[in-house]
Amino acid sequence: MEQPLAGIQIHKTVLAITKSASIHVVGPMLLGSKGEDFEWVAINLRNANPTNDDWVGVFNPAKFNESICPPVTIDEQQFGAPFLCTAPLKFKYANYQNANYTKTGRTSLKFRLINQRGDFSFAFFSGGVSNPKLIGVSNFVAFANPKAPLYPRLALSKSWDTMTVTWTSGYNIDEAVPFVEWGWKGQEQTRSPAGTLTFHRNSMCGTPARTVGWRDPGFIHTSFLKDLWPNMVYTYKLGHMLNNGSIVWSKQYSFKSAPFPGQESLQRIVIFGDMGKQERDGSNEYANYQPGSLMTTDTLIDDLDNIDAVFLIGDLPYANGYISQWDQFTAQVEPITSRVPFMIASGNHERTWENSGSLYTGIDSGGECGVPAETLYYVPAENRAKFWYAADYGMFHFCIGDTEHDWREGSEQYKFIEQCFASANRHKQPWLIFAAHRVLGYSSNDWYAKEGSFEEPMGREHLQKLWQKYKVDMAFYGHVHNYERVCPIYQNQCVNKETSHYSGVVNGTIHVVVGGGGSNLNRFTTINTTWSVFKDYDYGFVKLTAFDQSNLLFEYKKSKDGKVYDSFTISRDYKDVLACVHDGCEPTTLAS
């Protein structure tokens, strides 16, 4: 799970510019001249002494020498500051798709660049990524407006009739006033103000986020579009009013507002975890890192007319401290996030870092300790540094946990989880869903089996009493990169022998691992776990379709083709939710 950019020993770079090598941008030189937020750029390479480990890095800003390094310590001054101290945004080997490069010393490469608030240059290196020697630097290219508002991210708010819009730009509040212009499609539009946040190098907890992985994230703006009518199509566009009174606009987007809580209508929710990111131009040799990420992205985009909201339950880009990768990820999922609410949970690759308040030890976040995720994506939490929250969509009530903070009985989060379950009006919102990143329920994953737990230790011990008491329909997890559905279960025992249709009393929660969003897949144990109904070693996601307050369809779809490979239905009446079950009975008394 090593971030590909981590392999580049950028501090070891030696300046070795030579006339025997050259790198030149063929074009285009001005990017986004028609408002595009990405462009393909071609470059030509020449090297009189070519080798298989020659490579090209993309840098932004274009001037990437020691002038952009942080101040060095006294100890570092003794040995001299490095010539380079920041990793490239992406890289390709010179021989990418050209086996003749080492014979001819000439080749061409194409890179897909997104608008990232600065100009770009391409650096030509020999010596591989372990001992890079800078042998050439290209001419510069830039977007027409590098500060443009980009990559809108919709999210559900604390109130059902409010939609939040978050986006990224290069404009601080002393340069421009951010806002959203929005309204019913084809009708008069209104404007809502936006708040502005950012984060800094000293907000990071460790390396590489504080060192070679650091990159200025720009400015993150969030606006609340309030008093929405249910089930209405709204159009919106992002705006920044400059000091001279002119306005910089984004493209126009649209979304459909949420239904009134409890309203019966067709409501479709997608859930998965561990997505990662891939470069469409083949950069960063990502093929073996998150090979299913673009498949999942593109399959969801193709079916977006049939999706009302998406929940990505942790491990988003696997930036692991290379902050530029968050821009790349927000651009990848923008066709989804700009149209439907995109709700996230906190995973170990967002949050976990030593001595930072994480429940688990480790350095999985690469020093980010949750800051980029908390800032770039809105969730209706009371405190976004504590990433647990409730969300409503029509007949669904979601309780999203944060496994990277303490969830055990007696903790602040445990109290929230119980309150979230208890607050569900099961008459109007019968479908009660729990989701969190790490597996707190059941998994036949190989490493859990070797630990003898088949879950995160203490997960079921502390939480199953809540799942049972409040008759939680389903619990979803990521972290394990595969798919597995468990029978309705309580205390390790299946309480319903059906596999394709469930009806009647809610006597056990169905646990689902759906961590096949894109990152490298994980193997199952060879042990036969009797509670496992369906397992799949592939990339995919779950889609829940609520038809009304009594009927729900569950579908597991593979990313490669969008087809259904596992499914079941639930049919029940309100009295079945109220019914007494083991450890889930309301107290009663005799009348005098």
XYZ file of C-alpha atoms in Angstrom:
592
model
C 0.000 0.000 0.000
C 2.929 2.395 -0.506
C 1.999 5.654 -2.187
C 3.812 5.597 -5.580
C 5.191 9.106 -5.119
C 6.888 7.893 -1.927
C 9.381 5.972 -4.033
C 10.891 9.187 -5.395
C 13.919 10.218 -3.339
C 13.513 13.843 -4.284
C 15.945 15.156 -1.654
C 18.746 13.279 -3.408
C 18.255 15.148 -6.679
C 21.495 16.272 -8.318
C 21.480 19.178 -10.751
C 22.962 17.789 -13.981
C 21.504 19.908 -16.796
C 23.099 18.848 -20.068
C 22.880 19.888 -23.719
C 22.708 16.224 -24.681
C 19.143 16.007 -23.266
C 16.091 18.150 -23.817
C 12.411 18.238 -22.932
C 9.924 20.472 -24.693
C 6.169 21.030 -24.489
C 4.631 20.610 -27.945
C 1.280 22.011 -26.867
C -1.063 23.379 -26.007
C 0.694 26.169 -24.131
C -2.429 27.899 -22.789
C -4.756 25.421 -21.074
C -8.474 25.774 -20.420
C -8.945 28.641 -22.844
C -12.577 27.572 -23.313
C -13.230 26.975 -19.629
C -11.966 23.387 -19.475
C -10.671 22.217 -16.100
C -8.317 19.648 -17.641
C -6.186 19.371 -20.813
C -3.943 16.798 -22.456
C -0.417 18.121 -22.984
C 2.190 16.526 -25.288
C 5.939 16.727 -24.680
C 8.946 15.608 -26.713
C 12.048 14.093 -25.112
C 15.596 13.712 -26.422
C 18.512 12.066 -24.608
C 21.834 11.101 -26.157
C 22.386 8.598 -23.317
C 18.981 7.038 -22.725
C 18.297 4.390 -20.081
C 15.217 2.479 -18.971
C 14.987 4.413 -15.719
C 14.795 7.902 -17.248
C 11.605 9.589 -16.108
C 9.605 12.802 -16.308
C 7.975 14.554 -13.353
C 5.182 17.123 -13.521
C 5.692 20.109 -11.216
C 3.282 22.826 -10.126
C 4.207 25.601 -9.533
C 6.584 25.490 -12.470
C 9.550 26.880 -10.511
C 10.323 23.997 -8.208
C 13.827 24.686 -6.882
C 14.959 25.358 -3.326
C 13.145 28.710 -3.296
C 9.904 26.921 -2.365
C 11.488 24.791 0.371
C 10.615 25.482 4.001
C 13.300 27.132 6.167
C 16.050 24.659 7.019
C 17.208 23.874 10.527
C 20.712 24.606 11.803
C 21.582 20.916 11.407
C 20.346 20.951 7.811
C 22.356 24.096 7.053
C 25.487 22.201 8.040
C 24.944 19.709 5.233
C 23.412 22.155 2.753
C 19.767 22.487 1.796
C 18.459 20.102 -0.873
C 18.048 21.376 -4.421
C 14.566 19.867 -4.523
C 12.302 19.336 -1.537
C 8.875 18.659 -3.040
C 7.601 15.628 -4.900
C 6.132 16.010 -8.391
C 2.377 15.848 -8.885
C 2.828 12.780 -11.061
C 5.503 11.032 -13.131
C 6.053 8.733 -16.081
C 9.016 6.729 -17.258
C 10.360 7.941 -20.586
C 9.936 4.509 -22.135
C 6.205 4.449 -21.309
C 4.572 2.788 -24.328
C 7.793 3.163 -26.351
C 10.176 0.212 -26.196
C 12.502 1.880 -28.725
C 13.363 4.796 -26.476
C 16.632 3.297 -25.278
C 17.679 2.728 -28.887
C 16.686 6.066 -30.410
C 16.916 8.385 -27.402
C 13.739 10.082 -28.574
C 10.111 9.751 -27.543
C 6.908 11.627 -26.832
C 4.665 11.513 -23.772
C 1.175 12.797 -23.057
C 0.043 14.018 -19.659
C -3.463 14.902 -18.528
C -3.240 18.030 -16.402
C -5.993 19.374 -14.166
C -6.225 22.961 -13.007
C -4.241 23.091 -9.765
C -3.835 26.819 -9.106
C -0.460 27.369 -10.737
C 1.687 26.978 -13.829
C 3.320 23.669 -14.808
C 6.706 22.488 -15.952
C 8.054 19.052 -16.846
C 11.370 17.889 -15.402
C 13.516 15.264 -17.146
C 15.467 12.956 -14.813
C 17.995 10.181 -15.245
C 19.175 7.886 -12.450
C 15.746 6.480 -11.711
C 13.613 7.556 -8.781
C 16.216 6.452 -6.211
C 19.056 8.714 -7.366
C 17.459 11.349 -9.594
C 19.639 13.580 -11.739
C 17.861 16.569 -13.240
C 18.996 16.711 -16.877
C 16.377 19.010 -18.390
C 13.438 21.308 -17.670
C 10.673 22.153 -20.121
C 9.040 25.410 -21.037
C 6.068 26.389 -18.863
C 2.331 25.906 -19.484
C -0.596 27.310 -17.530
C -4.377 27.395 -17.364
C -6.092 30.576 -18.518
C -7.423 31.081 -14.984
C -5.418 28.976 -12.528
C -7.514 30.285 -9.605
C -10.872 29.277 -11.085
C -13.562 27.737 -8.834
C -13.537 23.993 -9.429
C -14.663 20.520 -8.360
C -17.982 21.134 -6.524
C -18.790 18.587 -3.849
C -22.412 18.266 -2.731
C -23.278 16.915 0.710
C -26.331 16.388 2.868
C -26.628 18.824 5.747
C -27.997 18.631 9.277
C -31.404 19.588 7.905
C -33.107 17.633 5.125
C -33.967 20.847 3.219
C -30.392 22.125 2.980
C -27.738 21.100 0.460
C -24.119 22.017 1.061
C -21.773 22.863 -1.794
C -18.024 22.769 -1.211
C -15.428 23.660 -3.834
C -11.789 24.631 -4.303
C -10.304 27.793 -5.766
C -7.194 29.959 -5.675
C -9.039 32.988 -4.281
C -8.609 34.012 -0.667
C -11.208 36.289 0.912
C -9.031 39.398 0.422
C -9.148 38.808 -3.352
C -12.731 37.771 -3.982
C -16.064 37.066 -2.275
C -17.231 33.448 -2.814
C -20.886 32.572 -3.322
C -23.254 30.168 -5.097
C -25.911 31.344 -7.544
C -28.757 28.821 -7.605
C -32.451 28.199 -8.050
C -35.069 26.072 -9.763
C -34.055 25.025 -13.211
C -35.078 27.726 -15.672
C -36.356 30.073 -12.941
C -35.007 33.143 -11.180
C -31.775 32.461 -9.314
C -30.689 33.542 -5.829
C -27.257 33.867 -4.229
C -25.928 32.287 -1.034
C -22.636 33.259 0.624
C -19.821 30.814 1.268
C -17.287 30.436 4.033
C -13.595 29.982 3.250
C -11.105 27.610 4.884
C -7.627 26.306 4.155
C -4.858 24.463 5.968
C -1.108 24.884 6.194
C 2.061 22.873 6.400
C 2.133 23.217 10.186
C -1.405 21.747 10.294
C 0.097 18.421 9.265
C 1.237 15.950 11.915
C 4.280 14.395 10.258
C 6.200 13.416 7.159
C 5.697 13.332 4.206
C 2.713 15.689 4.640
C 4.952 18.288 6.315
C 7.892 17.742 3.979
C 8.181 16.377 0.422
C 4.443 15.700 0.201
C 3.310 19.174 1.137
C 1.542 21.302 -1.425
C -0.643 24.352 -0.915
C -4.272 23.122 -1.090
C -5.703 26.463 -2.203
C -8.903 27.684 -0.586
C -11.930 25.566 0.230
C -15.340 27.229 0.190
C -18.645 25.910 1.555
C -22.118 27.340 1.014
C -25.462 26.189 2.457
C -28.383 26.228 0.042
C -31.379 26.413 2.392
C -35.160 26.034 2.354
C -35.126 23.622 -0.560
C -38.379 22.195 -1.833
C -38.351 18.382 -1.821
C -37.614 16.478 -5.027
C -36.890 19.584 -7.099
C -34.173 20.003 -9.724
C -31.963 22.996 -8.942
C -29.211 24.491 -11.061
C -26.203 26.181 -9.502
C -22.869 27.713 -10.354
C -19.959 28.868 -8.237
C -18.961 32.516 -8.244
C -16.165 34.743 -6.957
C -16.735 38.510 -6.982
C -13.391 40.213 -7.454
C -12.439 43.512 -5.845
C -13.188 45.363 -9.086
C -16.777 44.066 -9.083
C -16.348 41.533 -11.883
C -17.341 37.911 -11.288
C -15.448 34.724 -12.086
C -17.946 31.927 -12.757
C -17.713 28.151 -12.806
C -19.650 25.958 -15.174
C -23.322 25.403 -14.385
C -24.313 22.241 -12.527
C -27.543 20.734 -11.241
C -28.833 18.509 -8.442
C -32.123 17.102 -7.217
C -33.074 18.049 -3.665
C -33.729 15.383 -1.048
C -37.217 14.054 -0.336
C -39.028 15.029 2.844
C -38.003 12.603 5.634
C -40.317 9.617 5.503
C -41.669 10.440 2.069
C -42.399 7.363 -0.034
C -40.676 7.543 -3.392
C -37.979 5.696 -5.286
C -34.767 6.335 -3.298
C -31.394 4.888 -4.350
C -28.217 4.942 -2.277
C -24.736 3.669 -3.247
C -22.274 2.562 -0.535
C -18.641 1.414 -0.799
C -15.193 2.045 0.655
C -11.506 2.204 -0.215
C -11.707 3.907 -3.592
C -8.280 5.388 -4.239
C -7.424 7.263 -7.410
C -5.952 6.483 -10.792
C -4.454 8.711 -13.452
C -6.168 8.487 -16.821
C -2.841 9.147 -18.541
C -1.093 6.178 -16.893
C 1.063 8.354 -14.637
C 2.586 7.175 -11.383
C 2.562 3.536 -12.477
C -0.743 3.217 -10.603
C -1.812 -0.003 -12.329
C -0.848 -2.076 -9.284
C -1.896 0.410 -6.608
C -5.604 1.164 -7.014
C -6.460 -0.718 -10.201
C -10.243 -0.606 -9.753
C -10.650 3.069 -8.910
C -11.476 4.382 -12.375
C -13.713 1.382 -13.087
C -15.828 2.232 -10.049
C -15.817 5.941 -10.884
C -16.878 5.456 -14.492
C -19.537 2.841 -13.716
C -21.145 5.183 -11.189
C -21.013 8.081 -13.650
C -22.718 5.961 -16.305
C -25.588 5.143 -13.905
C -25.811 8.512 -12.161
C -29.374 9.157 -13.345
C -30.364 6.189 -11.145
C -28.421 7.229 -8.018
C -29.616 9.711 -5.379
C -26.659 9.755 -2.956
C -23.249 8.122 -2.531
C -21.514 7.101 0.702
C -17.748 6.488 0.448
C -16.926 5.010 3.847
C -13.255 5.806 4.259
C -9.919 5.661 2.442
C -10.553 8.164 -0.326
C -7.451 8.961 -2.472
C -4.780 7.172 -0.393
C -2.795 10.404 -0.674
C -0.816 9.231 2.366
C 0.698 12.657 2.943
C 1.101 13.737 -0.709
C -1.380 16.594 -0.629
C -1.498 17.174 -4.394
C -3.295 13.840 -4.708
C -6.382 15.299 -3.042
C -6.789 17.657 -6.010
C -6.428 14.709 -8.351
C -9.081 12.776 -6.438
C -11.594 15.617 -6.271
C -11.210 16.039 -10.032
C -11.721 12.298 -10.637
C -15.001 12.115 -8.719
C -16.291 15.581 -9.701
C -18.811 14.223 -12.243
C -20.411 12.385 -9.287
C -19.966 14.904 -6.458
C -21.286 17.822 -8.518
C -24.644 16.087 -9.095
C -25.493 13.977 -6.029
C -24.638 14.239 -2.315
C -21.268 12.582 -1.733
C -20.910 11.591 1.918
C -17.658 10.294 3.338
C -16.408 8.521 6.437
C -12.955 8.732 7.967
C -10.558 5.862 7.234
C -7.123 4.957 8.501
C -5.513 6.497 5.414
C -7.193 9.795 6.255
C -6.664 9.894 10.007
C -4.288 7.427 11.646
C -1.039 8.914 12.942
C 1.017 8.316 16.053
C 0.320 10.528 19.076
C -2.506 12.396 17.344
C -5.540 11.085 19.181
C -6.087 8.138 16.832
C -7.593 5.039 18.393
C -5.159 2.862 16.442
C -1.394 3.104 16.311
C 0.205 3.516 12.903
C 1.246 6.065 10.289
C -1.281 5.233 7.565
C -2.274 8.871 6.894
C 1.260 9.916 5.981
C 1.091 12.732 8.517
C -2.268 14.133 7.360
C -4.016 13.194 10.648
C -7.422 13.883 9.088
C -6.929 17.558 8.191
C -7.330 17.427 4.366
C -10.412 15.172 4.532
C -12.049 17.298 7.232
C -11.427 20.500 5.285
C -12.089 19.391 1.711
C -15.304 17.447 2.390
C -18.293 18.577 4.423
C -20.168 16.198 6.715
C -22.975 17.216 9.117
C -20.926 16.431 12.206
C -21.004 18.579 15.332
C -17.217 18.670 15.121
C -15.624 17.679 11.802
C -12.432 16.637 13.586
C -14.652 13.969 15.161
C -16.013 12.419 12.007
C -19.212 10.810 13.252
C -22.584 12.073 12.118
C -26.218 11.342 11.274
C -27.751 11.870 7.850
C -31.286 11.534 6.544
C -32.431 10.805 3.019
C -36.153 10.161 2.643
C -36.904 6.791 4.202
C -33.245 6.179 5.189
C -31.614 7.160 8.463
C -27.814 6.830 8.414
C -25.513 6.702 11.429
C -21.907 7.079 10.271
C -19.176 6.090 12.697
C -15.529 7.116 12.861
C -13.478 4.017 13.579
C -10.279 6.059 13.964
C -11.652 7.570 17.184
C -12.749 5.592 20.231
C -16.140 3.945 19.676
C -16.139 1.701 22.729
C -18.815 1.756 25.423
C -18.538 4.858 27.583
C -16.811 6.925 24.893
C -18.188 10.140 23.417
C -18.738 8.420 20.071
C -20.557 5.452 21.631
C -23.050 7.864 23.164
C -23.538 9.496 19.773
C -24.117 6.135 18.050
C -26.798 5.162 20.559
C -28.459 8.577 20.301
C -28.375 8.361 16.490
C -30.058 4.942 16.526
C -32.598 6.035 19.135
C -33.541 9.159 17.161
C -34.702 7.180 14.119
C -38.462 7.388 13.567
C -38.905 3.867 12.229
C -42.498 4.558 11.232
C -41.395 7.202 8.719
C -37.759 6.166 8.220
C -37.807 2.386 8.557
C -34.404 1.764 6.961
C -31.758 2.236 9.681
C -28.174 1.955 8.393
C -24.880 1.964 10.292
C -21.611 2.472 8.387
C -17.983 2.888 9.381
C -14.592 2.236 7.852
C -12.965 -0.592 9.805
C -14.880 -3.829 10.226
C -16.650 -3.681 13.566
C -18.902 -6.623 12.724
C -17.877 -9.665 10.669
C -15.301 -10.398 7.962
C -13.777 -13.577 6.520
C -10.691 -11.615 5.534
C -7.400 -13.456 5.829
C -5.672 -11.197 8.390
C -8.739 -11.022 10.646
C -8.888 -14.822 10.578
C -5.207 -15.082 11.533
C -5.868 -12.762 14.458
C -8.749 -15.019 15.438
C -11.158 -12.103 15.579
C -12.945 -11.926 12.187
C -13.402 -8.205 13.024
C -11.687 -5.317 14.761
C -11.118 -6.551 18.321
C -13.866 -5.391 20.683
C -16.109 -4.282 17.797
C -18.956 -6.706 18.332
C -18.284 -6.845 22.059
C -19.157 -3.167 22.446
C -21.610 -2.428 19.646
C -23.742 -5.491 19.026
C -26.014 -4.661 21.943
C -26.850 -1.365 20.205
C -27.403 -2.964 16.796
C -29.778 -5.450 18.406
C -31.587 -3.078 20.759
C -32.369 -0.582 18.004
C -32.938 -3.221 15.303
C -30.382 -1.826 12.853
C -31.140 -3.213 9.404
C -27.629 -3.246 7.967
C -24.073 -2.348 8.934
C -21.505 -1.521 6.215
C -17.717 -1.499 6.404
C -14.709 -0.910 4.193
C -11.018 -1.410 5.113
C -11.042 -4.978 3.801
C -10.785 -4.771 0.021
C -13.375 -7.304 -1.078
C -17.112 -7.944 -0.791
C -18.867 -10.101 1.765
C -22.458 -10.366 2.946
C -23.289 -11.894 6.308
C -26.594 -13.431 7.390
C -28.851 -11.521 9.816
C -26.816 -12.208 12.924
C -26.605 -11.698 16.662
C -23.899 -12.994 18.997
C -22.201 -14.921 16.174
C -25.371 -16.846 15.367
C -27.434 -16.541 12.188
C -30.987 -15.725 13.239
C -32.576 -16.146 9.797
C -31.873 -18.975 7.356
C -33.144 -17.082 4.309
C -30.594 -15.704 1.848
C -32.579 -13.938 -0.884
C -35.624 -12.510 0.858
C -36.178 -11.371 4.424
C -39.546 -10.554 5.948
C -41.107 -10.204 9.344
C -39.392 -9.283 12.583
C -35.967 -7.576 12.503
C -34.212 -10.140 14.701
C -30.620 -9.517 13.597
C -28.450 -7.035 11.690
C -27.039 -7.876 8.237
C -23.336 -7.001 8.106
C -21.692 -6.176 4.769
C -18.053 -5.592 3.862
C -17.926 -3.469 0.722
C -14.305 -2.338 0.516
C -13.759 -3.088 -3.164
C -13.974 0.491 -4.374
C -10.637 0.394 -6.158
C -7.608 -0.379 -3.997
C -5.664 -3.650 -4.135
C -7.904 -6.588 -3.253
C -7.558 -8.639 -0.049
C -7.755 -12.428 0.157
C -10.324 -14.363 2.148
C -9.403 -16.941 4.728
C -9.794 -20.593 3.784
C -11.751 -21.127 7.000
C -15.435 -21.767 6.392
C -17.244 -19.024 8.270
C -20.783 -20.276 8.703
C -22.292 -16.782 8.832
C -20.978 -15.763 5.413
C -23.692 -15.762 2.721
C -21.777 -14.400 -0.285
C -18.106 -13.537 -0.887
C -16.475 -11.922 -3.918
C -12.819 -11.136 -4.579
C -13.438 -8.258 -6.981
C -14.170 -4.544 -7.264
C -17.699 -3.369 -6.654
C -20.251 -1.426 -4.632
C -23.662 -1.840 -3.014
C -26.841 -0.129 -4.156
C -29.869 0.133 -1.869
C -33.250 0.903 -3.446
C -36.158 1.787 -1.168
C -39.485 1.515 -2.971
C -41.623 2.421 0.028
C -41.629 1.987 3.808
C -42.067 -1.779 3.509
C -39.885 -2.867 0.589
C -36.127 -2.577 0.023
C -33.829 -4.028 -2.648
C -30.149 -4.709 -1.921
C -27.783 -5.181 -4.896
C -24.048 -5.815 -5.082
C -22.694 -4.664 -8.442
C -19.258 -5.190 -9.925
C -17.333 -2.147 -11.070
C -16.216 -3.783 -14.289
C -19.698 -4.029 -15.806
C -22.258 -2.594 -13.372
C -24.141 -5.883 -13.308
C -25.733 -7.393 -10.198
C -23.889 -10.376 -8.672
C -25.604 -10.621 -5.285
C -28.985 -9.361 -4.129
C -31.807 -9.774 -1.666
C -35.066 -8.046 -0.755
C -36.648 -7.043 2.527
C -40.415 -6.844 3.015
C -41.987 -5.968 6.338
C -44.550 -3.900 8.170
C -44.065 -1.336 10.900
C -45.257 -3.800 13.545
C -42.284 -6.020 12.620
C -39.877 -3.234 13.602
C -41.653 -2.742 16.932
C -41.778 -6.455 17.756
C -39.914 -7.832 20.747
C -36.704 -9.754 19.923
C -33.903 -11.164 22.069
C -32.104 -8.279 23.851
C -34.234 -5.842 21.874
C -37.473 -5.621 23.839
C -39.009 -2.426 25.150
C -39.698 -2.530 28.905
C -43.291 -3.341 29.896
C -45.278 -3.302 33.110
C -48.671 -4.525 34.338
C -51.408 -1.983 34.862
C -52.652 -1.851 38.470
